[in-house]
Every structure is written in C-alpha cells, then in structure tokens.
Short mmCIF file of C-alpha atoms in Angstrom, two decimals:
data_model
loop_
_atom_site.label_atom_id
_atom_site.label_comp_id
_atom_site.label_asym_id
_atom_site.label_seq_id
_atom_site.Cartn_x
_atom_site.Cartn_y
_atom_site.Cartn_z
CA ALA A 173 19.52 15.28 -19.61
CA VAL A 174 16.33 13.55 -18.39
CA ASP A 175 12.92 15.21 -18.46
CA GLU A 176 11.55 15.91 -14.93
CA SER A 177 8.09 14.60 -15.87
CA GLU A 178 9.63 11.17 -16.60
CA LEU A 179 11.29 11.11 -13.18
CA LEU A 180 8.00 11.82 -11.40
CA THR A 181 5.99 9.13 -13.21
CA VAL A 182 6.17 5.44 -12.31
CA PRO A 183 6.89 3.26 -15.36
CA ASP A 184 4.13 0.88 -16.44
CA GLY A 185 4.39 -2.63 -15.05
CA TRP A 186 6.93 -1.66 -12.35
CA LYS A 187 6.58 -3.56 -9.09
CA GLU A 188 8.56 -3.21 -5.88
CA PRO A 189 10.64 -6.33 -5.14
CA ALA A 190 9.37 -8.52 -2.28
CA PHE A 191 11.03 -8.40 1.15
CA THR A 192 12.92 -11.69 1.68
CA ARG A 193 15.01 -13.31 4.43
CA GLU A 194 18.16 -12.17 2.66
CA ASP A 195 17.20 -8.54 3.41
CA ASN A 196 17.05 -9.32 7.17
CA PRO A 197 18.94 -12.57 7.89
CA LYS A 198 19.33 -12.02 11.66
CA GLY A 199 15.60 -11.54 12.34
CA LEU A 200 14.02 -9.27 14.95
CA LEU A 201 15.48 -8.29 18.34
CA GLU A 202 12.22 -7.98 20.29
CA GLU A 203 8.92 -9.83 20.30
CA SER A 204 5.87 -7.68 19.34
CA SER A 205 2.20 -8.45 19.83
CA PHE A 206 -1.20 -6.88 19.13
CA ALA A 207 -4.63 -7.83 20.46
CA THR A 208 -8.16 -6.77 19.58
CA LEU A 209 -11.63 -7.61 20.91
CA PHE A 210 -14.44 -8.96 18.72
CA PRO A 211 -18.25 -8.93 19.20
CA LYS A 212 -20.15 -12.02 20.34
CA TYR A 213 -21.91 -12.57 16.98
CA ARG A 214 -18.50 -13.07 15.24
CA GLU A 215 -17.50 -15.96 17.50
CA ALA A 216 -19.01 -18.77 15.37
CA TYR A 217 -17.44 -17.49 12.14
CA LEU A 218 -14.00 -16.96 13.71
CA LYS A 219 -13.99 -20.51 15.12
CA GLU A 220 -14.59 -21.86 11.61
CA CYS A 221 -11.98 -19.77 9.77
CA TRP A 222 -9.28 -19.61 12.50
CA PRO A 223 -7.23 -22.55 11.11
CA LEU A 224 -7.02 -20.68 7.78
CA VAL A 225 -5.92 -17.52 9.61
CA GLN A 226 -3.16 -19.41 11.44
CA LYS A 227 -1.99 -21.01 8.18
CA ALA A 228 -1.87 -17.63 6.35
CA LEU A 229 0.03 -15.94 9.20
CA GLY A 230 2.29 -18.98 9.67
CA GLU A 231 3.77 -18.37 6.22
CA HIS A 232 5.09 -15.05 7.62
CA TYR A 233 6.13 -16.71 10.92
CA VAL A 234 3.51 -14.89 13.01
CA ASN A 235 1.52 -16.70 15.75
CA ALA A 236 -2.23 -16.11 16.15
CA VAL A 237 -4.28 -16.95 19.27
CA LEU A 238 -8.10 -16.88 19.57
CA ASP A 239 -9.43 -16.44 23.13
CA LEU A 240 -13.18 -17.22 23.18
CA ILE A 241 -13.51 -16.68 26.95
CA GLU A 242 -12.14 -13.14 26.86
CA GLY A 243 -13.40 -12.50 23.31
CA SER A 244 -10.09 -11.37 21.85
CA MET A 245 -7.63 -12.18 19.05
CA THR A 246 -3.86 -11.84 19.55
CA VAL A 247 -1.01 -11.89 17.00
CA THR A 248 2.67 -12.25 18.05
CA THR A 249 6.01 -12.36 16.23
CA THR A 250 8.39 -15.29 16.65
CA LYS A 251 12.18 -15.79 16.45
CA LYS A 252 11.84 -16.84 12.81
CA THR A 253 9.98 -13.62 11.77
CA PHE A 254 12.24 -11.64 9.43
CA ASP A 255 9.77 -9.06 8.01
CA PRO A 256 9.26 -6.26 10.59
CA TYR A 257 6.09 -5.06 8.84
CA ALA A 258 4.43 -8.49 9.02
CA ILE A 259 3.12 -7.81 12.54
CA ILE A 260 1.44 -4.57 11.34
CA ARG A 261 -0.30 -6.51 8.55
CA ALA A 262 -1.34 -9.19 11.07
CA ARG A 263 -2.76 -6.46 13.35
CA ASP A 264 -4.83 -5.07 10.44
CA LEU A 265 -5.99 -8.60 9.59
CA ILE A 266 -7.50 -9.25 13.05
CA LYS A 267 -9.04 -5.75 13.10
CA LEU A 268 -10.82 -6.41 9.79
CA LEU A 269 -12.01 -9.83 10.99
CA ALA A 270 -13.54 -8.14 14.05
CA ARG A 271 -15.34 -5.65 11.74
CA SER A 272 -17.22 -8.47 9.87
CA VAL A 273 -14.97 -8.55 6.77
CA PRO A 274 -14.88 -12.15 5.39
CA PHE A 275 -11.59 -14.09 5.40
CA GLU A 276 -11.68 -14.40 1.57
CA GLN A 277 -10.97 -10.66 1.41
CA VAL A 278 -8.97 -10.26 4.63
CA PHE A 279 -6.02 -12.48 3.66
CA ARG A 280 -5.21 -10.01 0.83
CA ILE A 281 -3.86 -7.58 3.48
CA LEU A 282 -0.72 -9.74 3.69
CA GLN A 283 0.25 -8.62 0.14
CA ASP A 284 2.67 -5.71 -0.29
CA ASP A 285 0.47 -3.53 -2.54
CA VAL A 286 -2.71 -3.86 -0.40
CA ALA A 287 -3.59 -1.76 2.66
CA CYS A 288 -6.68 -1.18 4.78
CA ASP A 289 -8.54 1.77 6.28
CA ILE A 290 -11.21 1.70 8.99
CA ILE A 291 -13.25 4.93 8.84
CA LYS A 292 -15.24 5.85 11.97
CA ILE A 293 -18.52 7.51 10.94
CA GLY A 294 -20.59 7.19 14.13
CA SER A 295 -19.64 10.60 15.58
CA LEU A 296 -19.89 12.60 12.32
CA VAL A 297 -23.69 13.09 12.51
CA ARG A 298 -25.62 14.22 15.60
CA LYS A 299 -29.05 12.68 15.04
CA ARG A 300 -29.33 8.89 14.85
CA GLU A 301 -32.10 8.99 12.20
CA THR A 302 -30.03 11.26 9.93
CA PHE A 303 -26.99 9.00 10.39
CA ILE A 304 -28.98 5.90 9.32
CA LYS A 305 -30.32 7.72 6.22
CA ARG A 306 -26.86 8.87 5.13
CA ARG A 307 -25.35 5.43 5.74
CA ALA A 308 -28.12 3.91 3.58
CA ARG A 309 -27.34 6.55 0.90
CA LEU A 310 -23.74 5.28 0.85
CA LEU A 311 -24.99 1.74 0.17
CA GLY A 312 -27.51 2.83 -2.48
CA PRO A 313 -30.52 0.84 -3.78
CA LYS A 314 -29.64 -2.88 -3.47
CA GLY A 315 -25.99 -1.91 -2.83
CA SER A 316 -25.51 -0.40 -6.32
CA THR A 317 -23.71 2.78 -5.13
CA LEU A 318 -21.25 0.76 -3.03
CA LYS A 319 -20.62 -1.63 -5.93
CA ALA A 320 -19.89 1.27 -8.31
CA LEU A 321 -17.46 2.73 -5.76
CA GLU A 322 -15.70 -0.64 -5.41
CA LEU A 323 -15.26 -0.93 -9.19
CA LEU A 324 -13.87 2.61 -9.55
CA THR A 325 -11.42 2.40 -6.60
CA ASN A 326 -10.48 -1.34 -6.87
CA CYS A 327 -11.22 -1.65 -3.14
CA TYR A 328 -13.42 -3.96 -1.07
CA ILE A 329 -15.74 -1.85 1.12
CA MET A 330 -17.72 -3.13 4.12
CA VAL A 331 -20.24 -0.89 5.91
CA GLN A 332 -20.84 -2.28 9.40
CA GLY A 333 -22.36 -0.40 12.36
CA ASN A 334 -20.49 2.84 13.05
CA THR A 335 -17.49 2.06 10.82
CA VAL A 336 -16.65 1.58 7.13
CA SER A 337 -13.84 -0.90 6.43
CA ALA A 338 -11.96 -0.57 3.12
CA LEU A 339 -9.33 -2.92 1.69
CA GLY A 340 -7.31 -2.22 -1.45
CA PRO A 341 -4.54 -0.10 -3.01
CA PHE A 342 -3.42 3.14 -1.33
CA SER A 343 -4.78 5.43 -4.09
CA GLY A 344 -8.20 3.74 -3.90
CA LEU A 345 -8.36 4.00 -0.09
CA LYS A 346 -7.78 7.75 -0.32
CA GLU A 347 -10.77 8.14 -2.66
CA VAL A 348 -12.98 5.87 -0.51
CA ARG A 349 -12.28 7.94 2.62
CA LYS A 350 -13.15 11.16 0.77
CA VAL A 351 -16.45 9.76 -0.58
CA VAL A 352 -17.49 8.34 2.83
CA LEU A 353 -16.75 11.57 4.73
CA ASP A 354 -18.53 13.68 2.07
CA THR A 355 -21.60 11.42 2.28
CA MET A 356 -21.73 11.94 6.04
CA LYS A 357 -21.51 15.72 5.38
CA ASN A 358 -24.69 15.47 3.26
CA ILE A 359 -22.94 15.45 -0.17
CA HIS A 360 -24.46 12.72 -2.35
CA PRO A 361 -21.93 10.01 -3.39
CA ILE A 362 -23.09 10.20 -7.05
CA TYR A 363 -21.14 13.48 -7.47
CA ASN A 364 -17.88 11.87 -6.35
CA ILE A 365 -18.58 8.76 -8.43
CA LYS A 366 -19.05 10.94 -11.52
CA THR A 367 -15.70 12.66 -10.82
CA LEU A 368 -13.95 9.29 -10.38
CA MET A 369 -15.34 8.04 -13.71
CA ILE A 370 -13.96 11.12 -15.51
CA LYS A 371 -10.56 10.70 -13.80
CA ARG A 372 -10.46 7.06 -14.86
CA GLU A 373 -10.96 8.03 -18.53
CA LEU A 374 -8.39 10.84 -18.32
CA ALA A 375 -5.76 8.50 -16.82
CA LYS A 376 -5.85 6.41 -20.02
CA ASP A 377 -4.48 9.33 -22.07
CA PRO A 378 -0.64 9.53 -21.68
CA GLU A 379 -0.55 13.18 -22.86
CA LEU A 380 -2.75 14.37 -19.95
CA ARG A 381 -0.57 12.81 -17.22
CA THR A 382 1.45 15.98 -16.62
CA GLN A 383 -1.48 18.41 -17.13
CA SER A 384 -4.05 19.72 -14.67
CA TRP A 385 -7.45 18.01 -14.83
CA GLU A 386 -9.42 20.87 -13.26
CA ARG A 387 -10.99 21.93 -16.58
CA PHE A 388 -12.40 18.43 -17.19
CA LEU A 389 -13.80 17.77 -13.73
CA PRO A 390 -17.38 18.90 -12.94
CA LYS A 391 -17.99 21.67 -10.42
CA PHE A 392 -21.08 21.09 -8.30
CA LYS A 393 -22.56 24.05 -6.47
CA ARG A 394 -24.35 23.46 -3.21
CA LYS A 395 -27.93 24.74 -3.21
CA ASN A 396 -30.09 25.27 -0.14
CA LEU A 397 -33.61 24.62 -1.42
CA LYS A 398 -35.38 25.32 1.86
CA LYS A 399 -34.93 28.87 3.01
CA ARG A 400 -35.11 29.76 6.67
CA LYS A 401 -38.46 31.17 7.69
CA GLU A 402 -38.17 34.76 8.84
CA PRO A 403 -39.66 35.49 12.27
CA LYS A 404 -42.79 37.66 12.43
CA LYS A 405 -41.34 39.87 15.14
CA LYS A 406 -37.83 41.07 14.48
CA ASN A 407 -35.93 42.29 17.51
CA THR A 408 -33.79 45.22 16.45
CA LYS A 409 -31.00 46.19 18.77
CA LYS A 410 -31.02 49.78 19.96
CA GLU A 411 -27.96 51.93 19.57
CA TYR A 412 -25.66 51.78 22.56
CA THR A 413 -25.48 54.94 24.65
CA PRO A 414 -23.31 55.34 27.75
CA PHE A 415 -25.96 57.53 29.45
CA PRO A 416 -28.73 55.87 31.47
CA PRO A 417 -32.37 56.32 30.38
CA PRO A 418 -34.35 59.23 31.89
CA GLN A 419 -36.14 58.50 35.16
CA PRO A 420 -39.87 57.80 34.61
CA GLU A 421 -42.37 60.33 36.02
CA SER A 422 -44.21 59.39 39.18
CA GLN A 423 -47.99 59.78 39.63
CA ILE A 424 -47.50 62.98 41.71
CA ASP A 425 -45.33 64.51 38.94
CA LYS A 426 -48.07 63.80 36.39
CA GLU A 427 -50.75 65.36 38.64
CA LEU A 428 -48.59 68.43 39.22
CA ALA A 429 -48.07 68.85 35.46
CA SER A 430 -51.83 68.63 34.72
CA GLY A 431 -52.83 70.74 37.76
CA GLU A 432 -54.93 67.94 39.22
CA TYR A 433 -52.77 67.83 42.33
CA PHE A 434 -54.20 71.15 43.58
CA LEU A 435 -57.87 70.11 43.18
CA LYS A 436 -60.00 69.12 46.17
CA GLU A 437 -61.19 65.54 46.73
CA ARG A 438 -64.79 66.41 45.74
CA GLN A 439 -63.61 68.04 42.48
CA LYS A 440 -61.45 65.03 41.64
CA LYS A 441 -64.39 62.63 42.07
CA ARG A 442 -66.65 64.85 39.95
CA LYS A 443 -64.01 64.90 37.17
CA GLN A 444 -63.71 61.07 37.27
CA MET A 445 -67.50 60.70 37.04
CA GLU A 446 -67.64 63.05 34.04
CA GLU A 447 -64.98 60.98 32.25
CA ILE A 448 -66.87 57.74 32.98
CA LYS A 449 -70.16 59.24 31.67
CA ALA A 450 -68.44 60.47 28.51
CA LYS A 451 -67.08 56.98 27.84
CA GLN A 452 -70.51 55.43 28.45
CA ALA A 453 -72.15 57.89 26.05
CA ASP A 454 -69.62 57.00 23.33
CA ALA A 455 -70.22 53.30 23.86
CA ILE A 456 -74.06 53.73 23.67
CA LYS A 457 -73.70 55.79 20.47
CA ARG A 458 -71.53 53.15 18.82
CA ARG A 459 -73.90 50.34 19.83
CA GLN A 460 -76.91 52.26 18.45
CA GLU A 461 -75.16 52.82 15.11
CA GLU A 462 -74.45 49.08 14.79
CA ARG A 463 -78.15 48.27 15.49
CA ASN A 464 -79.35 50.80 12.92
CA LYS A 465 -77.19 49.21 10.21
CA ALA A 466 -79.68 46.33 9.94
CA PHE A 467 -82.50 48.79 8.98
CA ILE A 468 -80.57 50.58 6.22
CA PRO A 469 -81.76 49.21 2.84
CA PRO A 470 -79.03 47.96 0.45
CA LYS A 471 -78.33 49.87 -2.76
CA GLU A 472 -80.33 48.47 -5.66
CA LYS A 473 -78.65 47.75 -8.94
CA PRO A 474 -79.87 49.80 -11.96
CA VAL A 475 -82.41 47.94 -14.13
CA VAL A 476 -81.07 47.08 -17.56
CA LYS A 477 -83.76 46.98 -20.31
CA THR A 478 -83.50 43.81 -22.36
CA LYS A 479 -84.03 44.10 -26.09
CA LYS A 480 -87.16 42.36 -27.35
CA ALA A 481 -86.42 39.43 -29.57
CA SER A 482 -87.56 40.17 -33.13
CA THR A 483 -90.50 37.83 -33.75
CA GLU A 484 -90.88 38.91 -37.33
CA LYS A 485 -89.09 36.55 -39.65
CA LYS A 486 -88.87 36.80 -43.39
CA ILE A 487 -90.97 34.06 -44.99
CA ASP A 488 -89.82 32.69 -48.36
CA ILE A 489 -93.15 32.10 -50.17
CA GLU A 490 -91.55 30.72 -53.36
CA ALA A 491 -89.73 27.96 -51.44
CA ILE A 492 -92.99 26.91 -49.71
CA LYS A 493 -94.82 26.69 -53.09
CA GLU A 494 -92.14 24.39 -54.52
CA LYS A 495 -92.35 22.12 -51.48
CA VAL A 496 -96.16 21.86 -51.88
CA LYS A 497 -95.83 20.96 -55.60
CA ASN A 498 -93.28 18.23 -54.86
CA ALA A 499 -95.53 16.83 -52.13
CA LYS A 500 -98.49 16.60 -54.54
CA LYS A 501 -96.42 14.81 -57.15
CA LYS A 502 -95.05 12.30 -54.67
CA LYS A 503 -97.86 10.23 -53.14
CA LEU A 504 -97.26 7.55 -50.65
CA GLY A 505 -96.12 4.37 -52.55
CA ALA A 506 -96.43 6.13 -56.01
CA LEU A 507 -93.64 5.89 -58.59
CA PRO A 508 -92.01 8.97 -60.15
CA GLU A 509 -93.34 10.29 -63.53
CA GLU A 510 -90.40 9.02 -65.61
CA GLU A 511 -90.83 5.44 -64.38
CA VAL A 512 -94.61 5.60 -65.04
CA LYS A 513 -94.03 6.72 -68.66
CA LEU A 514 -91.48 3.92 -69.24
CA LYS A 515 -93.95 1.32 -67.90
CA MET A 516 -96.77 2.59 -70.14
CA ALA A 517 -94.52 2.44 -73.23
CA ALA A 518 -93.52 -1.14 -72.36
CA ASP A 519 -97.20 -2.18 -72.00
CA GLU A 520 -98.14 -0.69 -75.45
CA LYS A 521 -95.29 -2.64 -77.15
CA LYS A 522 -96.57 -5.89 -75.59
CA LYS A 523 -100.10 -5.25 -76.88
CA LYS A 524 -98.86 -4.56 -80.46
CA LYS A 525 -96.89 -7.83 -80.50
CA LYS A 526 -99.94 -9.79 -79.46
#
C-alpha cells in the first residue's frame, strides 16, 4: 500500500527525459511555419544576432528567415525535424525577440523546462495616465520591484510598451501573470511579493507539503480612503401610483373660488391698487426701521470698581538701623576692625624690639 500524498508529490531531483530521434525516427509528415512582424527599432539588433538565432534553431532542424523589407521573421520545419514541439518553441522565440527580449535570455525557450508568457496589459486600464503610473509601479524604484519578482519566481520579466514578456518555469509564469494583472487592477505588487516570500519559506518544510497554507498567508483588506462626496440636493423618487395627478386649477377656477370673478372691472382695479399700497407701506416701514437702527445707542457694559492698591507697606525699622551701623563702620577704602587691631599689635612689637 502506497500513501496517496507520495503519489501526488514529484520526487526531488526528478527530470523528464529529453525527446530524441529514437522517439520519432520517421520525422514529421507536414511542413509547419510561423511568422511574426517586428518594429522598426528592432531591425539593427536582429541583424546582429540573427546568425546566433539560426545556429540555435539549426540544432533542432528548424529554418529561420529574416525579411527586413517586409519586417517579419519566419520559422519553418524541415524534413530532418523530429521534435513536433520544436516549431512551437521557435514561434515563441521569434515572438520574444520582437518584444525586445535579448537573445541571451530568448535561447532558453528551447529547453524543455522553460516556457514563456506574453501578457497584454494595454486594454486593462482606461486612462493612459493611470496605465503609465501602474506600469511604473510594477517596475518599482530603479527596477527593484521587478528584480524582487524575478528572484522569487525564477523568471526573466521584460516590460515593454503594452505587454509584459515573461520567460521561465511554468509555476513561476503563473505567479507573474497574477502579480501583473493585480497591479493593473490597482493592487500594489508588494502584497503579492510578501505572499510569495512566505510561500517560498513554507515550501522548504517537508511536513507542510500536504497541508493548507491559508493560515500562514497574510490577508489584505482593501480600503477606500477617499469617500464619495454626497450631493447637496438629493433627488428622492416618489412612490409610483397608477393614477394620474389631479388637473391644475385654471385662473377662472381660482377667481370663482375667491369670488373675484363676480366683481366689476372698477372694483377689481381698486382691489389691486389697495394690495399695491399695502405692500408699499410695508416696504417703507421696514426701510425706516433699518435707518433707525443706526441711532439706537449700544448697551454699555457695567463698570467694575478696581480695588485700590495698598500703598501702606510695613517698614522694618530694626533692619534699617543695622544697615546704617554697618555703613558707618565700613568707609570707602578702610580696613575692617579685626585687621586694624592686628596691624596695631604688630607695630607695637616692632617698637619694643628696637
């Protein structure tokens, strides 16, 4: 009995055997070819490296033709070609060369464990300015974000125009595509890089191979910092009713309701004049009140009586007397009493000796 987990895992150091002529001794029945166009600025580089391209493809018995007039590259199988997948690898090779990937990296596509992925990012963002900012975010300052992504996925990544070309193992290409698409959806690549770093450490532990890694991986919540400004006027929808609205009253209906319809022309004019005079009187009254506001004195603040500062101060007579005594004792340039007594005693001793 063999454990199922052992059947699902690939043993360390296992490598698929290479496809040789013995696997397909009779070759291919039909001739296949692929062609791709390249931009004008790649012409000089392709002319230089084309002999190397022909040599690399010649080992797999695939012909390569460079047409500078039409601006295209064509790869074709020959009668000696035994590997049916060689033409697919050759097609990917010329596609990567057209997308500005250098030949030093491109020739790796001819290996069995290396694949490529060309991700189109031009149509993922509407505004051109936003697209340029997000593409620059994928590169990072001085290409540091792209370099970190290359180290974690073991892939070569080339950001050129509206596409991102990646070259490396299948597992790495899957991660690169996810990071690129998330970056274009306004998710910063640092979050995915952090997740890849944790996965790389977890893969080293053989016990965690068969377990779920969800508990170890970080969960980033999306936060909208800028809230949408609410409009000043909110249009609220009225409740739907199948009945039409009531018909508005006409001027005659209004006059009939107020009784004005039955008045004579002279009475109607008199009523209008009275209304106009009433309005004028109100306007004059309001204007007069506004004029009179300037003559109304403002309210004065109540006067607060300030406390008189106490001028009487207690005088210490004893302290003044002591100061006067000390001043009398100390004259300008005079020595203190103790020094005077010592000098007089010294003078008397000198006189006695003499």
